[in-house]
mmCIF file of C-alpha atoms and ligand atoms in Angstrom:
data_model
loop_
_atom_site.group_PDB
_atom_site.id
_atom_site.type_symbol
_atom_site.label_atom_id
_atom_site.label_comp_id
_atom_site.label_asym_id
_atom_site.label_seq_id
_atom_site.Cartn_x
_atom_site.Cartn_y
_atom_site.Cartn_z
ATOM 1 C CA MET A 1 0.220 76.327 83.308
ATOM 2 C CA ILE A 2 -0.056 74.971 79.763
ATOM 3 C CA ASN A 3 2.736 72.991 78.198
ATOM 4 C CA ILE A 4 3.267 73.314 74.459
ATOM 5 C CA GLU A 5 5.358 70.499 73.064
ATOM 6 C CA GLU A 6 7.222 70.623 69.764
ATOM 7 C CA ASN A 7 7.461 67.915 67.094
ATOM 8 C CA LYS A 8 5.028 65.691 68.922
ATOM 9 C CA ASP A 9 4.716 62.089 67.751
ATOM 10 C CA LEU A 10 1.044 61.520 66.889
ATOM 11 C CA LYS A 11 1.328 57.767 66.243
ATOM 12 C CA PRO A 12 0.035 56.828 69.703
ATOM 13 C CA LEU A 13 -2.657 59.506 69.404
ATOM 14 C CA ASN A 14 -4.450 58.181 66.315
ATOM 15 C CA THR A 15 -6.177 54.782 66.291
ATOM 16 C CA PHE A 16 -4.954 54.053 62.750
ATOM 17 C CA GLY A 17 -1.513 54.114 64.341
ATOM 18 C CA VAL A 18 0.063 55.897 61.405
ATOM 19 C CA LYS A 19 3.220 57.932 61.746
ATOM 20 C CA ALA A 20 2.783 61.692 61.849
ATOM 21 C CA ASN A 21 4.190 64.579 63.820
ATOM 22 C CA ALA A 22 2.590 67.774 64.979
ATOM 23 C CA ARG A 23 4.756 70.882 64.840
ATOM 24 C CA TYR A 24 3.180 71.929 68.167
ATOM 25 C CA PHE A 25 0.984 70.022 70.583
ATOM 26 C CA CYS A 26 -0.903 70.926 73.732
ATOM 27 C CA THR A 27 -3.371 69.086 75.970
ATOM 28 C CA VAL A 28 -6.193 71.187 77.402
ATOM 29 C CA THR A 29 -7.734 69.869 80.621
ATOM 30 C CA THR A 30 -9.623 72.945 81.872
ATOM 31 C CA ARG A 31 -11.420 75.946 80.427
ATOM 32 C CA ASN A 32 -8.739 78.195 81.972
ATOM 33 C CA GLU A 33 -6.030 76.310 80.131
ATOM 34 C CA LEU A 34 -7.898 76.884 76.894
ATOM 35 C CA ASN A 35 -8.076 80.639 77.651
ATOM 36 C CA GLU A 36 -4.385 80.669 78.446
ATOM 37 C CA LEU A 37 -3.585 78.775 75.234
ATOM 38 C CA MET A 38 -5.632 81.182 73.144
ATOM 39 C CA ARG A 39 -3.487 84.084 74.390
ATOM 40 C CA HIS A 40 -0.258 82.239 73.518
ATOM 41 C CA PRO A 41 1.714 83.320 70.415
ATOM 42 C CA VAL A 42 1.977 79.696 69.200
ATOM 43 C CA TYR A 43 -1.821 79.582 69.121
ATOM 44 C CA GLN A 44 -2.124 82.995 67.536
ATOM 45 C CA ASN A 45 0.430 82.311 64.805
ATOM 46 C CA ASN A 46 -0.552 78.811 63.764
ATOM 47 C CA ARG A 47 -3.483 76.941 62.341
ATOM 48 C CA CYS A 48 -4.858 74.433 64.776
ATOM 49 C CA LEU A 49 -6.504 71.049 64.819
ATOM 50 C CA ILE A 50 -8.589 69.722 67.699
ATOM 51 C CA LEU A 51 -8.040 66.084 68.516
ATOM 52 C CA GLY A 52 -10.165 63.883 70.755
ATOM 53 C CA SER A 53 -8.909 60.344 70.936
ATOM 54 C CA GLY A 54 -7.895 60.262 67.280
ATOM 55 C CA SER A 55 -10.360 57.541 66.336
ATOM 56 C CA ASN A 56 -11.840 59.135 63.220
ATOM 57 C CA ILE A 57 -8.821 60.682 61.575
ATOM 58 C CA LEU A 58 -6.202 59.599 59.047
ATOM 59 C CA PHE A 59 -2.983 61.606 58.979
ATOM 60 C CA THR A 60 -1.496 61.512 55.489
ATOM 61 C CA THR A 61 1.158 64.080 56.304
ATOM 62 C CA HIS A 62 2.752 65.848 59.265
ATOM 63 C CA TYR A 63 0.631 68.567 60.792
ATOM 64 C CA ASN A 64 2.395 71.859 60.399
ATOM 65 C CA GLY A 65 0.472 73.675 63.100
ATOM 66 C CA LEU A 66 -0.830 73.249 66.636
ATOM 67 C CA VAL A 67 -2.709 70.101 67.607
ATOM 68 C CA ILE A 68 -4.882 70.653 70.675
ATOM 69 C CA GLN A 69 -6.001 67.577 72.531
ATOM 70 C CA ASN A 70 -9.352 68.143 74.164
ATOM 71 C CA ALA A 71 -9.131 66.514 77.592
ATOM 72 C CA LEU A 72 -11.855 68.389 79.501
ATOM 73 C CA LYS A 73 -13.330 65.976 82.038
ATOM 74 C CA GLY A 74 -16.438 65.750 84.196
ATOM 75 C CA ILE A 75 -20.076 64.648 84.254
ATOM 76 C CA SER A 76 -22.735 66.637 86.084
ATOM 77 C CA ILE A 77 -26.492 66.381 86.457
ATOM 78 C CA LYS A 78 -28.161 69.543 85.203
ATOM 79 C CA GLN A 79 -31.749 68.594 85.818
ATOM 80 C CA GLU A 80 -33.612 65.536 86.965
ATOM 81 C CA THR A 81 -37.227 64.432 87.200
ATOM 82 C CA ASP A 82 -38.811 61.094 88.072
ATOM 83 C CA THR A 83 -38.591 59.989 84.467
ATOM 84 C CA SER A 84 -35.546 61.656 82.921
ATOM 85 C CA VAL A 85 -32.176 63.162 83.631
ATOM 86 C CA ASP A 86 -30.176 65.830 81.784
ATOM 87 C CA ILE A 87 -26.447 65.396 82.116
ATOM 88 C CA GLU A 88 -23.692 67.700 80.956
ATOM 89 C CA VAL A 89 -20.628 65.744 79.914
ATOM 90 C CA MET A 90 -17.302 67.401 79.245
ATOM 91 C CA ALA A 91 -15.939 66.795 75.767
ATOM 92 C CA GLY A 92 -12.779 64.917 76.695
ATOM 93 C CA GLU A 93 -14.611 62.087 78.468
ATOM 94 C CA ASN A 94 -14.327 58.704 76.800
ATOM 95 C CA TRP A 95 -17.587 57.852 75.011
ATOM 96 C CA HIS A 96 -17.756 54.168 75.941
ATOM 97 C CA ASN A 97 -16.975 54.890 79.612
ATOM 98 C CA LEU A 98 -19.885 57.312 79.564
ATOM 99 C CA VAL A 99 -22.157 54.618 78.102
ATOM 100 C CA LEU A 100 -21.081 52.164 80.817
ATOM 101 C CA TYR A 101 -21.628 54.780 83.523
ATOM 102 C CA CYS A 102 -25.126 55.632 82.236
ATOM 103 C CA VAL A 103 -26.118 51.978 81.915
ATOM 104 C CA GLN A 104 -24.936 51.431 85.489
ATOM 105 C CA GLN A 105 -27.125 54.330 86.674
ATOM 106 C CA ASN A 106 -29.996 52.814 84.664
ATOM 107 C CA TRP A 107 -30.120 55.902 82.446
ATOM 108 C CA GLY A 108 -31.328 54.851 79.002
ATOM 109 C CA GLY A 109 -30.750 56.202 75.498
ATOM 110 C CA ILE A 110 -27.138 55.480 74.541
ATOM 111 C CA GLU A 111 -26.826 51.740 75.272
ATOM 112 C CA ASN A 112 -26.968 50.938 71.516
ATOM 113 C CA LEU A 113 -23.908 53.146 71.105
ATOM 114 C CA SER A 114 -21.734 50.928 73.303
ATOM 115 C CA LEU A 115 -18.087 50.412 72.446
ATOM 116 C CA ILE A 116 -17.860 53.217 69.880
ATOM 117 C CA PRO A 117 -14.312 54.532 70.155
ATOM 118 C CA GLY A 118 -13.797 58.248 70.670
ATOM 119 C CA THR A 119 -14.576 61.116 72.976
ATOM 120 C CA VAL A 120 -17.880 62.685 73.955
ATOM 121 C CA GLY A 121 -16.946 65.919 72.174
ATOM 122 C CA ALA A 122 -16.460 64.090 68.886
ATOM 123 C CA ALA A 123 -19.831 62.317 69.102
ATOM 124 C CA PRO A 124 -22.021 65.195 67.864
ATOM 125 C CA ILE A 125 -19.580 66.228 65.118
ATOM 126 C CA GLN A 126 -20.333 63.150 63.054
ATOM 127 C CA ASN A 127 -23.556 62.282 64.864
ATOM 128 C CA ILE A 128 -22.275 58.832 65.804
ATOM 129 C CA GLY A 129 -24.739 56.055 65.176
ATOM 130 C CA ALA A 130 -25.007 52.305 65.454
ATOM 131 C CA TYR A 131 -27.595 49.548 65.759
ATOM 132 C CA GLY A 132 -30.609 51.705 65.073
ATOM 133 C CA VAL A 133 -29.730 54.736 67.237
ATOM 134 C CA GLU A 134 -27.981 58.033 66.502
ATOM 135 C CA VAL A 135 -26.605 60.279 69.218
ATOM 136 C CA LYS A 136 -28.775 63.177 67.958
ATOM 137 C CA GLU A 137 -31.763 61.396 69.525
ATOM 138 C CA VAL A 138 -30.484 62.168 73.045
ATOM 139 C CA ILE A 139 -28.518 65.371 72.522
ATOM 140 C CA GLN A 140 -30.188 68.378 74.074
ATOM 141 C CA SER A 141 -27.369 70.803 73.271
ATOM 142 C CA VAL A 142 -23.707 71.187 72.433
ATOM 143 C CA THR A 143 -21.530 73.890 73.979
ATOM 144 C CA GLY A 144 -18.311 75.123 72.442
ATOM 145 C CA VAL A 145 -15.800 77.935 72.318
ATOM 146 C CA ASP A 146 -15.246 79.929 69.141
ATOM 147 C CA LEU A 147 -11.578 79.399 68.310
ATOM 148 C CA GLN A 148 -11.321 82.928 66.957
ATOM 149 C CA THR A 149 -13.277 85.077 69.372
ATOM 150 C CA GLY A 150 -13.104 82.904 72.504
ATOM 151 C CA PHE A 151 -16.881 83.295 72.994
ATOM 152 C CA THR A 152 -18.846 80.358 74.333
ATOM 153 C CA THR A 153 -22.021 79.377 72.500
ATOM 154 C CA THR A 154 -24.597 76.671 73.066
ATOM 155 C CA TRP A 155 -26.313 75.066 70.066
ATOM 156 C CA LEU A 156 -29.650 73.457 70.782
ATOM 157 C CA ASN A 157 -30.335 70.132 69.103
ATOM 158 C CA HIS A 158 -32.285 71.649 66.203
ATOM 159 C CA GLU A 159 -29.477 74.158 65.570
ATOM 160 C CA CYS A 160 -26.889 71.391 65.112
ATOM 161 C CA ASN A 161 -28.273 70.367 61.673
ATOM 162 C CA PHE A 162 -27.799 66.715 62.460
ATOM 163 C CA GLY A 163 -27.923 64.243 59.579
ATOM 164 C CA TYR A 164 -26.515 60.800 58.844
ATOM 165 C CA ARG A 165 -22.891 61.064 60.093
ATOM 166 C CA ASP A 166 -23.239 64.814 59.717
ATOM 167 C CA SER A 167 -23.755 68.062 61.647
ATOM 168 C CA ILE A 168 -23.106 71.793 61.532
ATOM 169 C CA PHE A 169 -19.729 71.065 63.190
ATOM 170 C CA LYS A 170 -18.591 69.204 60.069
ATOM 171 C CA ASN A 171 -19.835 71.940 57.759
ATOM 172 C CA GLU A 172 -20.291 75.681 58.495
ATOM 173 C CA LEU A 173 -18.494 75.376 61.825
ATOM 174 C CA LYS A 174 -15.815 72.949 60.691
ATOM 175 C CA GLU A 175 -12.645 73.528 62.709
ATOM 176 C CA LYS A 176 -14.023 76.775 64.092
ATOM 177 C CA ILE A 177 -15.255 75.454 67.433
ATOM 178 C CA PHE A 178 -13.645 73.776 70.401
ATOM 179 C CA ILE A 179 -16.516 71.676 71.721
ATOM 180 C CA SER A 180 -16.412 71.878 75.507
ATOM 181 C CA SER A 181 -19.447 69.851 76.589
ATOM 182 C CA VAL A 182 -22.476 67.951 75.389
ATOM 183 C CA THR A 183 -25.771 67.818 77.272
ATOM 184 C CA LEU A 184 -27.796 64.635 76.940
ATOM 185 C CA THR A 185 -31.345 63.843 78.011
ATOM 186 C CA LEU A 186 -31.651 60.242 79.151
ATOM 187 C CA SER A 187 -34.567 58.213 80.442
ATOM 188 C CA LYS A 188 -34.769 56.921 84.019
ATOM 189 C CA LYS A 189 -37.712 54.616 83.463
ATOM 190 C CA THR A 190 -39.763 53.176 80.585
ATOM 191 C CA HIS A 191 -36.668 53.193 78.430
ATOM 192 C CA ARG A 192 -37.115 53.278 74.659
ATOM 193 C CA ILE A 193 -35.608 49.898 73.988
ATOM 194 C CA ASN A 194 -34.418 49.678 70.387
ATOM 195 C CA THR A 195 -33.747 46.192 69.082
ATOM 196 C CA SER A 196 -34.727 46.984 65.499
ATOM 197 C CA TYR A 197 -31.282 45.997 64.253
ATOM 198 C CA GLY A 198 -31.413 42.320 63.297
ATOM 199 C CA ALA A 199 -28.176 41.269 64.924
ATOM 200 C CA ILE A 200 -29.276 42.483 68.379
ATOM 201 C CA ASN A 201 -32.465 40.445 68.167
ATOM 202 C CA GLU A 202 -30.556 37.344 67.159
ATOM 203 C CA ILE A 203 -28.235 37.526 70.168
ATOM 204 C CA LEU A 204 -31.101 38.201 72.577
ATOM 205 C CA LYS A 205 -33.065 35.287 71.123
ATOM 206 C CA GLN A 206 -30.114 32.966 71.599
ATOM 207 C CA GLN A 207 -30.021 34.088 75.223
ATOM 208 C CA HIS A 208 -33.825 33.656 75.574
ATOM 209 C CA ILE A 209 -34.250 37.312 76.524
ATOM 210 C CA SER A 210 -37.566 38.751 75.401
ATOM 211 C CA GLU A 211 -37.698 41.991 77.417
ATOM 212 C CA PRO A 212 -34.118 43.202 77.493
ATOM 213 C CA THR A 213 -32.768 45.710 79.986
ATOM 214 C CA ILE A 214 -30.477 48.480 78.781
ATOM 215 C CA GLN A 215 -27.591 46.515 80.294
ATOM 216 C CA GLN A 216 -28.478 43.507 78.146
ATOM 217 C CA ILE A 217 -28.700 45.684 75.040
ATOM 218 C CA SER A 218 -25.327 47.223 75.821
ATOM 219 C CA ASP A 219 -23.826 43.752 76.276
ATOM 220 C CA ALA A 220 -25.391 42.493 73.027
ATOM 221 C CA VAL A 221 -24.090 45.476 71.052
ATOM 222 C CA SER A 222 -20.626 45.052 72.549
ATOM 223 C CA GLU A 223 -20.656 41.402 71.566
ATOM 224 C CA ILE A 224 -21.648 42.202 67.969
ATOM 225 C CA ARG A 225 -19.044 44.922 67.645
ATOM 226 C CA LYS A 226 -16.319 42.701 69.075
ATOM 227 C CA SER A 227 -17.150 39.960 66.585
ATOM 228 C CA LYS A 228 -17.220 42.236 63.526
ATOM 229 C CA LEU A 229 -15.018 45.218 64.116
ATOM 230 C CA PRO A 230 -11.291 45.185 64.751
ATOM 231 C CA ASP A 231 -10.159 46.385 68.172
ATOM 232 C CA PRO A 232 -8.104 49.536 67.486
ATOM 233 C CA THR A 233 -5.774 48.710 70.372
ATOM 234 C CA LEU A 234 -4.776 45.538 68.506
ATOM 235 C CA ILE A 235 -5.066 46.558 64.857
ATOM 236 C CA GLY A 236 -5.035 50.109 63.562
ATOM 237 C CA ASN A 237 -8.376 51.352 62.206
ATOM 238 C CA ALA A 238 -10.929 54.139 62.487
ATOM 239 C CA GLY A 239 -14.178 52.181 62.268
ATOM 240 C CA SER A 240 -16.188 52.630 59.084
ATOM 241 C CA PHE A 241 -13.944 54.400 56.613
ATOM 242 C CA PHE A 242 -16.791 55.235 54.216
ATOM 243 C CA LYS A 243 -20.366 56.419 54.655
ATOM 244 C CA ASN A 244 -23.180 54.265 53.336
ATOM 245 C CA PRO A 245 -24.192 56.012 50.093
ATOM 246 C CA THR A 246 -27.735 57.054 49.246
ATOM 247 C CA ILE A 247 -28.870 56.748 45.659
ATOM 248 C CA ALA A 248 -32.013 57.540 43.685
ATOM 249 C CA ILE A 249 -34.689 54.823 43.580
ATOM 250 C CA SER A 250 -34.358 54.614 39.776
ATOM 251 C CA HIS A 251 -30.616 53.993 40.070
ATOM 252 C CA TYR A 252 -31.265 51.323 42.702
ATOM 253 C CA GLN A 253 -33.822 49.587 40.493
ATOM 254 C CA GLN A 254 -31.365 49.536 37.593
ATOM 255 C CA LEU A 255 -28.730 48.002 39.844
ATOM 256 C CA GLN A 256 -31.213 45.403 41.117
ATOM 257 C CA LYS A 257 -31.578 44.122 37.580
ATOM 258 C CA LEU A 258 -27.827 43.694 37.225
ATOM 259 C CA PHE A 259 -27.140 42.583 40.810
ATOM 260 C CA PRO A 260 -30.290 40.907 42.161
ATOM 261 C CA GLY A 261 -28.828 40.480 45.679
ATOM 262 C CA ILE A 262 -28.051 44.158 46.221
ATOM 263 C CA PRO A 263 -29.270 45.206 49.683
ATOM 264 C CA GLY A 264 -30.946 48.598 50.103
ATOM 265 C CA TYR A 265 -32.962 50.511 52.698
ATOM 266 C CA TYR A 266 -35.615 52.884 51.434
ATOM 267 C CA SER A 267 -35.620 56.286 53.144
ATOM 268 C CA ALA A 268 -38.361 58.868 53.366
ATOM 269 C CA ASN A 269 -36.998 61.184 50.665
ATOM 270 C CA GLN A 270 -37.297 58.850 47.671
ATOM 271 C CA GLU A 271 -33.795 57.518 48.098
ATOM 272 C CA VAL A 272 -32.217 54.196 48.924
ATOM 273 C CA LYS A 273 -29.283 53.689 51.283
ATOM 274 C CA VAL A 274 -26.963 50.930 50.099
ATOM 275 C CA PRO A 275 -24.400 49.332 52.441
ATOM 276 C CA ALA A 276 -20.975 50.437 51.249
ATOM 277 C CA ALA A 277 -19.543 47.233 52.740
ATOM 278 C CA TRP A 278 -21.571 45.178 50.263
ATOM 279 C CA LEU A 279 -20.418 47.268 47.292
ATOM 280 C CA ILE A 280 -16.788 47.022 48.419
ATOM 281 C CA GLU A 281 -17.057 43.281 48.980
ATOM 282 C CA GLN A 282 -18.571 42.770 45.504
ATOM 283 C CA CYS A 283 -15.564 44.537 44.018
ATOM 284 C CA GLY A 284 -13.377 41.880 45.616
ATOM 285 C CA TRP A 285 -11.770 44.062 48.276
ATOM 286 C CA LYS A 286 -12.850 42.321 51.466
ATOM 287 C CA GLY A 287 -9.797 40.931 53.278
ATOM 288 C CA LYS A 288 -7.378 42.317 50.623
ATOM 289 C CA ARG A 289 -4.030 43.500 51.881
ATOM 290 C CA ILE A 290 -1.572 45.761 50.116
ATOM 291 C CA GLY A 291 1.608 45.977 52.161
ATOM 292 C CA ASP A 292 0.421 46.817 55.651
ATOM 293 C CA ALA A 293 -2.787 48.536 54.517
ATOM 294 C CA GLY A 294 -5.859 46.379 54.180
ATOM 295 C CA VAL A 295 -9.603 45.899 54.118
ATOM 296 C CA HIS A 296 -10.829 44.153 57.261
ATOM 297 C CA THR A 297 -11.635 40.466 56.836
ATOM 298 C CA GLN A 298 -14.931 40.646 58.770
ATOM 299 C CA GLN A 299 -16.260 44.044 57.677
ATOM 300 C CA ALA A 300 -15.408 45.509 54.287
ATOM 301 C CA LEU A 301 -16.229 49.057 55.416
ATOM 302 C CA VAL A 302 -13.241 49.155 57.723
ATOM 303 C CA LEU A 303 -9.722 49.844 56.487
ATOM 304 C CA VAL A 304 -6.911 48.623 58.693
ATOM 305 C CA ASN A 305 -3.237 49.215 59.344
ATOM 306 C CA TYR A 306 -1.644 45.850 60.018
ATOM 307 C CA ALA A 307 1.547 47.437 61.350
ATOM 308 C CA ASN A 308 3.479 50.117 59.555
ATOM 309 C CA ALA A 309 1.257 51.386 56.749
ATOM 310 C CA SER A 310 1.534 55.109 56.180
ATOM 311 C CA GLY A 311 -1.496 57.360 56.017
ATOM 312 C CA THR A 312 -0.827 57.855 52.299
ATOM 313 C CA GLU A 313 -0.835 54.108 51.677
ATOM 314 C CA ILE A 314 -4.158 53.712 53.460
ATOM 315 C CA PHE A 315 -5.609 56.677 51.609
ATOM 316 C CA SER A 316 -4.390 55.336 48.293
ATOM 317 C CA LEU A 317 -6.156 52.027 49.036
ATOM 318 C CA ALA A 318 -9.298 54.035 49.814
ATOM 319 C CA LEU A 319 -9.036 55.846 46.469
ATOM 320 C CA ASP A 320 -8.662 52.537 44.602
ATOM 321 C CA ILE A 321 -11.776 51.231 46.367
ATOM 322 C CA ILE A 322 -13.682 54.397 45.486
ATOM 323 C CA SER A 323 -12.794 54.039 41.796
ATOM 324 C CA SER A 324 -13.727 50.389 41.556
ATOM 325 C CA VAL A 325 -17.102 50.971 43.244
ATOM 326 C CA LYS A 326 -17.688 53.906 40.893
ATOM 327 C CA GLU A 327 -16.807 51.797 37.882
ATOM 328 C CA LYS A 328 -18.929 48.788 38.805
ATOM 329 C CA PHE A 329 -21.988 50.479 40.341
ATOM 330 C CA ASN A 330 -21.709 54.115 39.310
ATOM 331 C CA ILE A 331 -21.860 55.057 42.988
ATOM 332 C CA GLU A 332 -19.548 57.631 44.510
ATOM 333 C CA LEU A 333 -18.361 56.510 47.940
ATOM 334 C CA LEU A 334 -17.558 59.258 50.402
ATOM 335 C CA HIS A 335 -15.118 58.764 53.241
ATOM 336 C CA GLU A 336 -16.454 59.472 56.718
ATOM 337 C CA VAL A 337 -12.991 59.525 58.296
ATOM 338 C CA ASN A 338 -11.367 62.932 58.520
ATOM 339 C CA ILE A 339 -8.360 62.949 56.155
ATOM 340 C CA ARG A 340 -5.513 65.320 57.077
HETATM 341 N N1 EPU B 1 -22.146 43.861 54.458
HETATM 342 C C1 EPU B 1 -21.443 43.224 53.451
HETATM 343 N N2 EPU B 1 -20.127 42.925 53.672
HETATM 344 C C2 EPU B 1 -19.499 43.188 54.839
HETATM 345 C C3 EPU B 1 -20.239 43.791 55.887
HETATM 346 C C4 EPU B 1 -21.561 44.137 55.663
HETATM 347 O O1 EPU B 1 -21.954 42.954 52.390
HETATM 348 O O2 EPU B 1 -18.296 42.922 54.939
HETATM 349 C C5 EPU B 1 -23.550 44.287 54.186
HETATM 350 C C6 EPU B 1 -24.594 43.306 54.640
HETATM 351 O O3 EPU B 1 -25.635 43.341 53.698
HETATM 352 C C7 EPU B 1 -25.096 43.917 55.931
HETATM 353 C C8 EPU B 1 -24.987 45.397 55.627
HETATM 354 O O4 EPU B 1 -23.805 45.512 54.839
HETATM 355 O O5 EPU B 1 -26.390 43.544 56.195
HETATM 356 C C9 EPU B 1 -24.874 46.280 56.855
HETATM 357 O O6 EPU B 1 -23.746 45.876 57.607
HETATM 358 P P1 EPU B 1 -23.597 46.251 59.140
HETATM 359 O O7 EPU B 1 -24.826 45.978 59.864
HETATM 360 O O8 EPU B 1 -22.327 45.620 59.632
HETATM 361 O O9 EPU B 1 -23.451 47.821 59.132
HETATM 362 P P2 EPU B 1 -22.758 48.847 58.160
HETATM 363 O O10 EPU B 1 -23.744 49.509 57.303
HETATM 364 O O11 EPU B 1 -21.620 48.192 57.469
HETATM 365 C C10 EPU B 1 -23.081 50.835 59.846
HETATM 366 C C11 EPU B 1 -22.222 51.895 60.485
HETATM 367 C C12 EPU B 1 -21.381 51.301 61.598
HETATM 368 C C13 EPU B 1 -22.331 50.703 62.629
HETATM 369 C C14 EPU B 1 -23.199 49.656 61.928
HETATM 370 C C15 EPU B 1 -24.246 49.083 62.851
HETATM 371 C C16 EPU B 1 -21.819 53.537 58.772
HETATM 372 C C17 EPU B 1 -20.806 54.154 57.868
HETATM 373 N N3 EPU B 1 -21.386 52.520 59.496
HETATM 374 O O12 EPU B 1 -22.179 49.901 59.218
HETATM 375 O O13 EPU B 1 -20.670 52.354 62.215
HETATM 376 O O14 EPU B 1 -21.614 50.122 63.696
HETATM 377 O O15 EPU B 1 -23.897 50.239 60.820
HETATM 378 O O16 EPU B 1 -25.246 50.042 63.067
HETATM 379 O O17 EPU B 1 -22.945 53.991 58.821
HETATM 380 C C18 EPU B 1 -18.611 53.528 62.291
HETATM 381 O O18 EPU B 1 -19.234 54.537 61.940
HETATM 382 O O19 EPU B 1 -17.378 53.559 62.514
HETATM 383 C C19 EPU B 1 -19.311 52.263 62.406
HETATM 384 C C20 EPU B 1 -18.675 51.123 62.665
#
């Protein structure tokens, strides 16, 4: 039997820890509960918002509709050979617990994505990525329920239109689908070890590890993240607030003349990706605090809530950062956090 709550406090349900209420709120733990909810008048008469663990969202106002928390649980093996395993993971599973579980089974592919906050169902929406790996590399398919028709559909990897922090679920299908499970293909032997990201190599070198196991990679990534990124259980944040912008090579070359130290990574399509954190730091924002809203002291890409900042205060800080980066570099920063 589903339980629809009214005027639900969302502060404990978003990692920014900002105050917001949902007019209605319901946690869905099984497919049957979702079916039941979809027949309910509160569902039929209200707009709805699907929430995982609230780690990529900033509430700037109360939500005058139904918030549905996706808490579907379970991991099952769909297919297995000597060399690989396909697992179907229900969307409400915690992402990092899944990583730990896979590493323990010696299933490789997501160890670089250790310690990313959030649920499994949220992972494909923004194609989570860190330390040289994006989740699209191991996703076989994503299954979800159409919030209007109730039909279940499975999108194969190539149908998900994955890009940098992007997918079909953030675009054409935005807020139309309740993701129910994600199927991943992981390696059982000859893992594709990825230590291309400088910081991983440095840690492994310090530890005199030349042929790391996936466990060692996972540990190294966790160590890096802990040293750079604020722990959302201690200080409100949603990871990177902005995406790293891509600019034309000509624009980058102009900027190099003015700012010789500007970092940039050339991509295949004649563009250069510039770290937003660098741009923000150059504008003097790193470590700045306005009331309880601030820019993290260790990583300028992360906005934080020191205690009681409101969503509007954090968003207003973000807008000020966007304008100063635009003014100094003529680069338009885009937020990757979902603003509501
Ligand atoms: N940098 C600065 N100042 C800072 C931090 C970084 O100038 O305060 C510059 C340095 O030049 C550094 C470069 O930015 O070399 C890149 O920094 P870092 O390796 O920390 O990564 P990032 O580009 O800031 C991205 C992801 C992170 C992910 C890391 C590691 C995005 C939006 N962010 O950050 O993802 O953990 O790479 O792969 O792509 C997240 O999405 O929430 C997230 C934390």
